[in-house]
Amino acid sequence: MNAPATTESPVVVIGAGPAGLAAAAHLIDQGIEPLVLEAGPTAGAAVREWSHVRLFSTWGEVVDPAAEKLLAPTGWTRPDPATYPAGGDWAESYLQPLADVLGDRVRTGATVTGVSRAGRDRIVDADRETQPFVVHVAHTDGREERLFARAVIDASGTWATPSPAGGSGLPALGETTAADRITYRVPDLKDPAVRARYAGRRTAVIGSGASAFTALASLADLAKSDDGTGTKGVWILRRGISGSTFGGGEADQLPARGALGLAAQAAVDEGHADAVTGFRTEAVERDGDGRLVLVGEDGRRLDPVDEAIVLTGFRPDLSFLDELRLGLDERLQAPVELAPLIDPNQHSCGTVYPHGHRELSHPEPGVYLVGMKSYGRAPTFLAMTGYEQVRSVAAAIAGDLDAADRVELTLPETGVCGGAGLFDTPGTPDTSDNPQTDGGGCCAPTPQPVRLSAPGAVGAVAEEAPAGGCCGS
């Protein structure tokens, strides 16, 4: 099959989540035909998997303007912009209607297995930039397909590749074989079967971001219920406790995000969870009853737990992009121009310098990683960031560089800006809410349960999509 002229091919968008569908809407706004390929059975498949979790952004912040323009002729109206949707609300009331409007431009059950240049592997230079992209797709019925594209926007996210419990970024010894008692998602404790799994049991929560806060608060609510007597959380932190461990609190410009941290702090203060600090998991063993025993890198062993909830962040799957020439930061696996703006080694404030197609570009022209995937392993991604990214990228693909470069975005601060580092000295401010970069002071004392005091009342629990120098002498 001869490859078509580049201008005759659509722009392939990988992933029908919030960023991917918004990218399609912006492409249409630019007069460019998109083709959205979604591995899941429906649009927003990943969001639906955390349908029980409430976002910490309001409806006014999670609807893309170009998408709303596309939806308007159907009679669709945005829900109350001041209210907070859960993941299920976002999927059913926005993502699915948007996918319906896009119609045949969205194909579900279509997994992208590889992307390259037509007739060129990553080694070949000759006429490379004049060749269209070739996208290999596997369908759920076993059929394989080859598609051509003028550009590729990868909005596939990171949901399918959670990070492990192991403190070195690798699965802890025994972690894989203990899979029957480990989950890498915030459990839905309103589901009777899931609730029964945790009720009256001792559960380790590993991680320090918004997802960990949500799990701790949910376990505390279970412990206070009639059917949850005896429920106990054990919060495993790789770093020490500092003033910003629980986020920005009332200083957070996203009030629900601040309230989430306060809810987790209340769970500890009220005795529904103990915090174990400076603990980096090396092994997961079983006792005689099959319960899990977490072993630290320094050989220390914690008391057995019945279950473990591992919320140490996510990482991008880059395997199907291996034939493309990507420019990725060696630490974050984010585009090299974007990485310094979001690097938790340097900072992890809620704000990010406005960025668009230039920061998202690669040595391979015409390919862009957007949305959660653009951040690699870095923290604090908001939907509004992704919407501005795809607006700029769509304009760049259309050749309107003036519009593409006119990037304006102001993100709400966490209220704890000012700290840095992946290995915090206990007491040093840290602004990272990325569980993957949850550090542990290298001079931390022997891990032990600690009790903390909560400064003030706890607000409603909410979160956006599921979320560390060495001690001196």
mmCIF file with all atom_site columns, N, CA, C and O in Angstrom, residues 412-452:
data_model
loop_
_atom_site.group_PDB
_atom_site.id
_atom_site.type_symbol
_atom_site.label_atom_id
_atom_site.label_alt_id
_atom_site.label_comp_id
_atom_site.label_asym_id
_atom_site.label_entity_id
_atom_site.label_seq_id
_atom_site.pdbx_PDB_ins_code
_atom_site.Cartn_x
_atom_site.Cartn_y
_atom_site.Cartn_z
_atom_site.occupancy
_atom_site.B_iso_or_equiv
_atom_site.pdbx_formal_charge
_atom_site.auth_seq_id
_atom_site.auth_comp_id
_atom_site.auth_asym_id
_atom_site.auth_atom_id
_atom_site.pdbx_PDB_model_num
ATOM 1   N N  . PRO A 1 412 ? -4.104 27.470 39.693 1.00 0.00 ? 412 PRO A N  1
ATOM 2   C CA . PRO A 1 412 ? -4.201 27.758 41.125 1.00 0.00 ? 412 PRO A CA 1
ATOM 3   C C  . PRO A 1 412 ? -3.057 27.135 41.901 1.00 0.00 ? 412 PRO A C  1
ATOM 4   O O  . PRO A 1 412 ? -2.649 26.014 41.638 1.00 0.00 ? 412 PRO A O  1
ATOM 5   N N  . GLU A 1 413 ? -2.530 27.882 42.866 1.00 0.00 ? 413 GLU A N  1
ATOM 6   C CA . GLU A 1 413 ? -1.403 27.404 43.661 1.00 0.00 ? 413 GLU A CA 1
ATOM 7   C C  . GLU A 1 413 ? -1.874 26.456 44.754 1.00 0.00 ? 413 GLU A C  1
ATOM 8   O O  . GLU A 1 413 ? -3.002 26.505 45.216 1.00 0.00 ? 413 GLU A O  1
ATOM 9   N N  . THR A 1 414 ? -0.941 25.594 45.194 1.00 0.00 ? 414 THR A N  1
ATOM 10  C CA . THR A 1 414 ? -1.253 24.645 46.253 1.00 0.00 ? 414 THR A CA 1
ATOM 11  C C  . THR A 1 414 ? -1.251 25.307 47.615 1.00 0.00 ? 414 THR A C  1
ATOM 12  O O  . THR A 1 414 ? -1.773 24.752 48.576 1.00 0.00 ? 414 THR A O  1
ATOM 13  N N  . GLY A 1 415 ? -0.626 26.470 47.724 1.00 0.00 ? 415 GLY A N  1
ATOM 14  C CA . GLY A 1 415 ? -0.529 27.124 49.019 1.00 0.00 ? 415 GLY A CA 1
ATOM 15  C C  . GLY A 1 415 ? 0.689  26.697 49.798 1.00 0.00 ? 415 GLY A C  1
ATOM 16  O O  . GLY A 1 415 ? 0.921  27.168 50.910 1.00 0.00 ? 415 GLY A O  1
ATOM 17  N N  . VAL A 1 416 ? 1.514  25.791 49.246 1.00 0.00 ? 416 VAL A N  1
ATOM 18  C CA . VAL A 1 416 ? 2.702  25.335 49.957 1.00 0.00 ? 416 VAL A CA 1
ATOM 19  C C  . VAL A 1 416 ? 3.943  25.496 49.089 1.00 0.00 ? 416 VAL A C  1
ATOM 20  O O  . VAL A 1 416 ? 4.913  24.782 49.250 1.00 0.00 ? 416 VAL A O  1
ATOM 21  N N  . CYS A 1 417 ? 3.904  26.435 48.154 1.00 0.00 ? 417 CYS A N  1
ATOM 22  C CA . CYS A 1 417 ? 5.064  26.633 47.298 1.00 0.00 ? 417 CYS A CA 1
ATOM 23  C C  . CYS A 1 417 ? 6.252  27.113 48.110 1.00 0.00 ? 417 CYS A C  1
ATOM 24  O O  . CYS A 1 417 ? 6.116  27.853 49.067 1.00 0.00 ? 417 CYS A O  1
ATOM 25  N N  . GLY A 1 418 ? 7.429  26.681 47.702 1.00 0.00 ? 418 GLY A N  1
ATOM 26  C CA . GLY A 1 418 ? 8.623  27.161 48.376 1.00 0.00 ? 418 GLY A CA 1
ATOM 27  C C  . GLY A 1 418 ? 9.590  26.060 48.731 1.00 0.00 ? 418 GLY A C  1
ATOM 28  O O  . GLY A 1 418 ? 10.742 26.312 49.003 1.00 0.00 ? 418 GLY A O  1
ATOM 29  N N  . GLY A 1 419 ? 9.152  24.828 48.732 1.00 0.00 ? 419 GLY A N  1
ATOM 30  C CA . GLY A 1 419 ? 10.047 23.724 49.040 1.00 0.00 ? 419 GLY A CA 1
ATOM 31  C C  . GLY A 1 419 ? 10.509 23.046 47.777 1.00 0.00 ? 419 GLY A C  1
ATOM 32  O O  . GLY A 1 419 ? 10.070 23.350 46.685 1.00 0.00 ? 419 GLY A O  1
ATOM 33  N N  . ALA A 1 420 ? 11.430 22.122 47.912 1.00 0.00 ? 420 ALA A N  1
ATOM 34  C CA . ALA A 1 420 ? 11.916 21.377 46.753 1.00 0.00 ? 420 ALA A CA 1
ATOM 35  C C  . ALA A 1 420 ? 12.589 20.111 47.227 1.00 0.00 ? 420 ALA A C  1
ATOM 36  O O  . ALA A 1 420 ? 12.953 19.972 48.381 1.00 0.00 ? 420 ALA A O  1
ATOM 37  N N  . GLY A 1 421 ? 12.783 19.208 46.302 1.00 0.00 ? 421 GLY A N  1
ATOM 38  C CA . GLY A 1 421 ? 13.585 18.040 46.606 1.00 0.00 ? 421 GLY A CA 1
ATOM 39  C C  . GLY A 1 421 ? 12.772 16.776 46.730 1.00 0.00 ? 421 GLY A C  1
ATOM 40  O O  . GLY A 1 421 ? 11.613 16.797 47.110 1.00 0.00 ? 421 GLY A O  1
ATOM 41  N N  . LEU A 1 422 ? 13.403 15.665 46.434 1.00 0.00 ? 422 LEU A N  1
ATOM 42  C CA . LEU A 1 422 ? 12.747 14.376 46.528 1.00 0.00 ? 422 LEU A CA 1
ATOM 43  C C  . LEU A 1 422 ? 13.078 13.652 47.822 1.00 0.00 ? 422 LEU A C  1
ATOM 44  O O  . LEU A 1 422 ? 12.424 12.695 48.182 1.00 0.00 ? 422 LEU A O  1
ATOM 45  N N  . PHE A 1 423 ? 14.105 14.076 48.518 1.00 0.00 ? 423 PHE A N  1
ATOM 46  C CA . PHE A 1 423 ? 14.464 13.500 49.801 1.00 0.00 ? 423 PHE A CA 1
ATOM 47  C C  . PHE A 1 423 ? 14.482 14.633 50.812 1.00 0.00 ? 423 PHE A C  1
ATOM 48  O O  . PHE A 1 423 ? 15.492 15.299 51.001 1.00 0.00 ? 423 PHE A O  1
ATOM 49  N N  . ASP A 1 424 ? 13.346 14.886 51.452 1.00 0.00 ? 424 ASP A N  1
ATOM 50  C CA . ASP A 1 424 ? 13.252 16.031 52.350 1.00 0.00 ? 424 ASP A CA 1
ATOM 51  C C  . ASP A 1 424 ? 13.785 15.723 53.733 1.00 0.00 ? 424 ASP A C  1
ATOM 52  O O  . ASP A 1 424 ? 13.545 14.665 54.286 1.00 0.00 ? 424 ASP A O  1
ATOM 53  N N  . THR A 1 425 ? 14.466 16.701 54.300 1.00 0.00 ? 425 THR A N  1
ATOM 54  C CA . THR A 1 425 ? 14.739 16.681 55.719 1.00 0.00 ? 425 THR A CA 1
ATOM 55  C C  . THR A 1 425 ? 13.416 16.901 56.428 1.00 0.00 ? 425 THR A C  1
ATOM 56  O O  . THR A 1 425 ? 12.691 17.819 56.092 1.00 0.00 ? 425 THR A O  1
ATOM 57  N N  . PRO A 1 426 ? 13.030 16.066 57.381 1.00 0.00 ? 426 PRO A N  1
ATOM 58  C CA . PRO A 1 426 ? 11.781 16.308 58.089 1.00 0.00 ? 426 PRO A CA 1
ATOM 59  C C  . PRO A 1 426 ? 11.738 17.735 58.613 1.00 0.00 ? 426 PRO A C  1
ATOM 60  O O  . PRO A 1 426 ? 12.694 18.223 59.216 1.00 0.00 ? 426 PRO A O  1
ATOM 61  N N  . GLY A 1 427 ? 10.624 18.411 58.344 1.00 0.00 ? 427 GLY A N  1
ATOM 62  C CA . GLY A 1 427 ? 10.484 19.790 58.763 1.00 0.00 ? 427 GLY A CA 1
ATOM 63  C C  . GLY A 1 427 ? 10.759 20.764 57.647 1.00 0.00 ? 427 GLY A C  1
ATOM 64  O O  . GLY A 1 427 ? 10.456 21.935 57.758 1.00 0.00 ? 427 GLY A O  1
ATOM 65  N N  . THR A 1 428 ? 11.374 20.313 56.546 1.00 0.00 ? 428 THR A N  1
ATOM 66  C CA . THR A 1 428 ? 11.613 21.187 55.411 1.00 0.00 ? 428 THR A CA 1
ATOM 67  C C  . THR A 1 428 ? 10.376 21.191 54.535 1.00 0.00 ? 428 THR A C  1
ATOM 68  O O  . THR A 1 428 ? 9.855  20.136 54.202 1.00 0.00 ? 428 THR A O  1
ATOM 69  N N  . PRO A 1 429 ? 9.865  22.385 54.134 1.00 0.00 ? 429 PRO A N  1
ATOM 70  C CA . PRO A 1 429 ? 8.657  22.410 53.309 1.00 0.00 ? 429 PRO A CA 1
ATOM 71  C C  . PRO A 1 429 ? 8.847  21.623 52.025 1.00 0.00 ? 429 PRO A C  1
ATOM 72  O O  . PRO A 1 429 ? 9.889  21.706 51.385 1.00 0.00 ? 429 PRO A O  1
ATOM 73  N N  . ASP A 1 430 ? 7.830  20.874 51.663 1.00 0.00 ? 430 ASP A N  1
ATOM 74  C CA . ASP A 1 430 ? 7.833  20.155 50.385 1.00 0.00 ? 430 ASP A CA 1
ATOM 75  C C  . ASP A 1 430 ? 6.503  20.382 49.707 1.00 0.00 ? 430 ASP A C  1
ATOM 76  O O  . ASP A 1 430 ? 5.471  20.314 50.338 1.00 0.00 ? 430 ASP A O  1
ATOM 77  N N  . THR A 1 431 ? 6.530  20.677 48.428 1.00 0.00 ? 431 THR A N  1
ATOM 78  C CA . THR A 1 431 ? 5.305  21.010 47.730 1.00 0.00 ? 431 THR A CA 1
ATOM 79  C C  . THR A 1 431 ? 4.828  19.909 46.821 1.00 0.00 ? 431 THR A C  1
ATOM 80  O O  . THR A 1 431 ? 3.844  20.076 46.124 1.00 0.00 ? 431 THR A O  1
ATOM 81  N N  . SER A 1 432 ? 5.494  18.783 46.806 1.00 0.00 ? 432 SER A N  1
ATOM 82  C CA . SER A 1 432 ? 5.128  17.738 45.857 1.00 0.00 ? 432 SER A CA 1
ATOM 83  C C  . SER A 1 432 ? 3.903  16.978 46.310 1.00 0.00 ? 432 SER A C  1
ATOM 84  O O  . SER A 1 432 ? 3.854  16.461 47.414 1.00 0.00 ? 432 SER A O  1
ATOM 85  N N  . ASP A 1 433 ? 2.891  16.910 45.421 1.00 0.00 ? 433 ASP A N  1
ATOM 86  C CA . ASP A 1 433 ? 1.771  16.033 45.724 1.00 0.00 ? 433 ASP A CA 1
ATOM 87  C C  . ASP A 1 433 ? 1.749  14.869 44.759 1.00 0.00 ? 433 ASP A C  1
ATOM 88  O O  . ASP A 1 433 ? 0.718  14.277 44.507 1.00 0.00 ? 433 ASP A O  1
ATOM 89  N N  . ASN A 1 434 ? 2.925  14.545 44.225 1.00 0.00 ? 434 ASN A N  1
ATOM 90  C CA . ASN A 1 434 ? 3.047  13.396 43.335 1.00 0.00 ? 434 ASN A CA 1
ATOM 91  C C  . ASN A 1 434 ? 3.493  12.190 44.141 1.00 0.00 ? 434 ASN A C  1
ATOM 92  O O  . ASN A 1 434 ? 4.614  12.147 44.639 1.00 0.00 ? 434 ASN A O  1
ATOM 93  N N  . PRO A 1 435 ? 2.626  11.186 44.309 1.00 0.00 ? 435 PRO A N  1
ATOM 94  C CA . PRO A 1 435 ? 3.024  10.040 45.126 1.00 0.00 ? 435 PRO A CA 1
ATOM 95  C C  . PRO A 1 435 ? 4.282  9.349  44.621 1.00 0.00 ? 435 PRO A C  1
ATOM 96  O O  . PRO A 1 435 ? 5.037  8.791  45.399 1.00 0.00 ? 435 PRO A O  1
ATOM 97  N N  . GLN A 1 436 ? 4.500  9.378  43.285 1.00 0.00 ? 436 GLN A N  1
ATOM 98  C CA . GLN A 1 436 ? 5.695  8.710  42.765 1.00 0.00 ? 436 GLN A CA 1
ATOM 99  C C  . GLN A 1 436 ? 6.960  9.347  43.299 1.00 0.00 ? 436 GLN A C  1
ATOM 100 O O  . GLN A 1 436 ? 7.974  8.699  43.501 1.00 0.00 ? 436 GLN A O  1
ATOM 101 N N  . THR A 1 437 ? 6.933  10.663 43.559 1.00 0.00 ? 437 THR A N  1
ATOM 102 C CA . THR A 1 437 ? 8.127  11.339 44.035 1.00 0.00 ? 437 THR A CA 1
ATOM 103 C C  . THR A 1 437 ? 8.119  11.495 45.550 1.00 0.00 ? 437 THR A C  1
ATOM 104 O O  . THR A 1 437 ? 8.828  12.309 46.099 1.00 0.00 ? 437 THR A O  1
ATOM 105 N N  . ASP A 1 438 ? 7.301  10.693 46.196 1.00 0.00 ? 438 ASP A N  1
ATOM 106 C CA . ASP A 1 438 ? 7.247  10.686 47.650 1.00 0.00 ? 438 ASP A CA 1
ATOM 107 C C  . ASP A 1 438 ? 8.596  10.242 48.192 1.00 0.00 ? 438 ASP A C  1
ATOM 108 O O  . ASP A 1 438 ? 9.014  9.129  48.002 1.00 0.00 ? 438 ASP A O  1
ATOM 109 N N  . GLY A 1 439 ? 9.271  11.156 48.854 1.00 0.00 ? 439 GLY A N  1
ATOM 110 C CA . GLY A 1 439 ? 10.618 10.847 49.300 1.00 0.00 ? 439 GLY A CA 1
ATOM 111 C C  . GLY A 1 439 ? 10.650 10.366 50.728 1.00 0.00 ? 439 GLY A C  1
ATOM 112 O O  . GLY A 1 439 ? 9.654  10.203 51.392 1.00 0.00 ? 439 GLY A O  1
ATOM 113 N N  . GLY A 1 440 ? 11.829 10.185 51.235 1.00 0.00 ? 440 GLY A N  1
ATOM 114 C CA . GLY A 1 440 ? 12.023 9.823  52.625 1.00 0.00 ? 440 GLY A CA 1
ATOM 115 C C  . GLY A 1 440 ? 13.362 10.374 53.051 1.00 0.00 ? 440 GLY A C  1
ATOM 116 O O  . GLY A 1 440 ? 14.365 10.121 52.414 1.00 0.00 ? 440 GLY A O  1
ATOM 117 N N  . GLY A 1 441 ? 13.375 11.176 54.090 1.00 0.00 ? 441 GLY A N  1
ATOM 118 C CA . GLY A 1 441 ? 14.639 11.755 54.517 1.00 0.00 ? 441 GLY A CA 1
ATOM 119 C C  . GLY A 1 441 ? 15.685 10.685 54.703 1.00 0.00 ? 441 GLY A C  1
ATOM 120 O O  . GLY A 1 441 ? 15.470 9.694  55.373 1.00 0.00 ? 441 GLY A O  1
ATOM 121 N N  . CYS A 1 442 ? 16.859 10.880 54.115 1.00 0.00 ? 442 CYS A N  1
ATOM 122 C CA . CYS A 1 442 ? 17.857 9.821  54.169 1.00 0.00 ? 442 CYS A CA 1
ATOM 123 C C  . CYS A 1 442 ? 18.465 9.693  55.549 1.00 0.00 ? 442 CYS A C  1
ATOM 124 O O  . CYS A 1 442 ? 19.140 8.720  55.841 1.00 0.00 ? 442 CYS A O  1
ATOM 125 N N  . CYS A 1 443 ? 18.208 10.667 56.384 1.00 0.00 ? 443 CYS A N  1
ATOM 126 C CA . CYS A 1 443 ? 18.686 10.561 57.768 1.00 0.00 ? 443 CYS A CA 1
ATOM 127 C C  . CYS A 1 443 ? 17.520 10.386 58.722 1.00 0.00 ? 443 CYS A C  1
ATOM 128 O O  . CYS A 1 443 ? 17.589 10.753 59.883 1.00 0.00 ? 443 CYS A O  1
ATOM 129 N N  . ALA A 1 444 ? 16.440 9.825  58.222 1.00 0.00 ? 444 ALA A N  1
ATOM 130 C CA . ALA A 1 444 ? 15.240 9.668  59.040 1.00 0.00 ? 444 ALA A CA 1
ATOM 131 C C  . ALA A 1 444 ? 15.502 8.699  60.183 1.00 0.00 ? 444 ALA A C  1
ATOM 132 O O  . ALA A 1 444 ? 16.291 7.774  60.055 1.00 0.00 ? 444 ALA A O  1
ATOM 133 N N  . PRO A 1 445 ? 14.828 8.894  61.326 1.00 0.00 ? 445 PRO A N  1
ATOM 134 C CA . PRO A 1 445 ? 14.974 7.960  62.437 1.00 0.00 ? 445 PRO A CA 1
ATOM 135 C C  . PRO A 1 445 ? 14.275 6.646  62.128 1.00 0.00 ? 445 PRO A C  1
ATOM 136 O O  . PRO A 1 445 ? 13.634 6.493  61.098 1.00 0.00 ? 445 PRO A O  1
ATOM 137 N N  . THR A 1 446 ? 14.386 5.713  63.058 1.00 0.00 ? 446 THR A N  1
ATOM 138 C CA . THR A 1 446 ? 13.720 4.435  62.894 1.00 0.00 ? 446 THR A CA 1
ATOM 139 C C  . THR A 1 446 ? 12.246 4.652  62.601 1.00 0.00 ? 446 THR A C  1
ATOM 140 O O  . THR A 1 446 ? 11.577 5.398  63.304 1.00 0.00 ? 446 THR A O  1
ATOM 141 N N  . PRO A 1 447 ? 11.693 4.005  61.545 1.00 0.00 ? 447 PRO A N  1
ATOM 142 C CA . PRO A 1 447 ? 10.281 4.180  61.243 1.00 0.00 ? 447 PRO A CA 1
ATOM 143 C C  . PRO A 1 447 ? 9.421  3.812  62.441 1.00 0.00 ? 447 PRO A C  1
ATOM 144 O O  . PRO A 1 447 ? 9.634  2.793  63.091 1.00 0.00 ? 447 PRO A O  1
ATOM 145 N N  . GLN A 1 448 ? 8.445  4.679  62.732 1.00 0.00 ? 448 GLN A N  1
ATOM 146 C CA . GLN A 1 448 ? 7.559  4.423  63.847 1.00 0.00 ? 448 GLN A CA 1
ATOM 147 C C  . GLN A 1 448 ? 6.258  5.161  63.627 1.00 0.00 ? 448 GLN A C  1
ATOM 148 O O  . GLN A 1 448 ? 6.212  6.175  62.946 1.00 0.00 ? 448 GLN A O  1
ATOM 149 N N  . PRO A 1 449 ? 5.157  4.645  64.191 1.00 0.00 ? 449 PRO A N  1
ATOM 150 C CA . PRO A 1 449 ? 3.892  5.352  64.074 1.00 0.00 ? 449 PRO A CA 1
ATOM 151 C C  . PRO A 1 449 ? 3.971  6.689  64.789 1.00 0.00 ? 449 PRO A C  1
ATOM 152 O O  . PRO A 1 449 ? 4.605  6.811  65.838 1.00 0.00 ? 449 PRO A O  1
ATOM 153 N N  . VAL A 1 450 ? 3.343  7.712  64.193 1.00 0.00 ? 450 VAL A N  1
ATOM 154 C CA . VAL A 1 450 ? 3.311  9.030  64.823 1.00 0.00 ? 450 VAL A CA 1
ATOM 155 C C  . VAL A 1 450 ? 1.880  9.517  64.826 1.00 0.00 ? 450 VAL A C  1
ATOM 156 O O  . VAL A 1 450 ? 1.065  9.130  64.001 1.00 0.00 ? 450 VAL A O  1
ATOM 157 N N  . ARG A 1 451 ? 1.548  10.391 65.768 1.00 0.00 ? 451 ARG A N  1
ATOM 158 C CA . ARG A 1 451 ? 0.232  11.010 65.834 1.00 0.00 ? 451 ARG A CA 1
ATOM 159 C C  . ARG A 1 451 ? 0.400  12.492 65.540 1.00 0.00 ? 451 ARG A C  1
ATOM 160 O O  . ARG A 1 451 ? 1.317  13.140 66.008 1.00 0.00 ? 451 ARG A O  1
ATOM 161 N N  . LEU A 1 452 ? -0.519 13.032 64.760 1.00 0.00 ? 452 LEU A N  1
ATOM 162 C CA . LEU A 1 452 ? -0.440 14.421 64.337 1.00 0.00 ? 452 LEU A CA 1
ATOM 163 C C  . LEU A 1 452 ? -1.696 15.152 64.753 1.00 0.00 ? 452 LEU A C  1
ATOM 164 O O  . LEU A 1 452 ? -2.756 14.554 64.909 1.00 0.00 ? 452 LEU A O  1
#
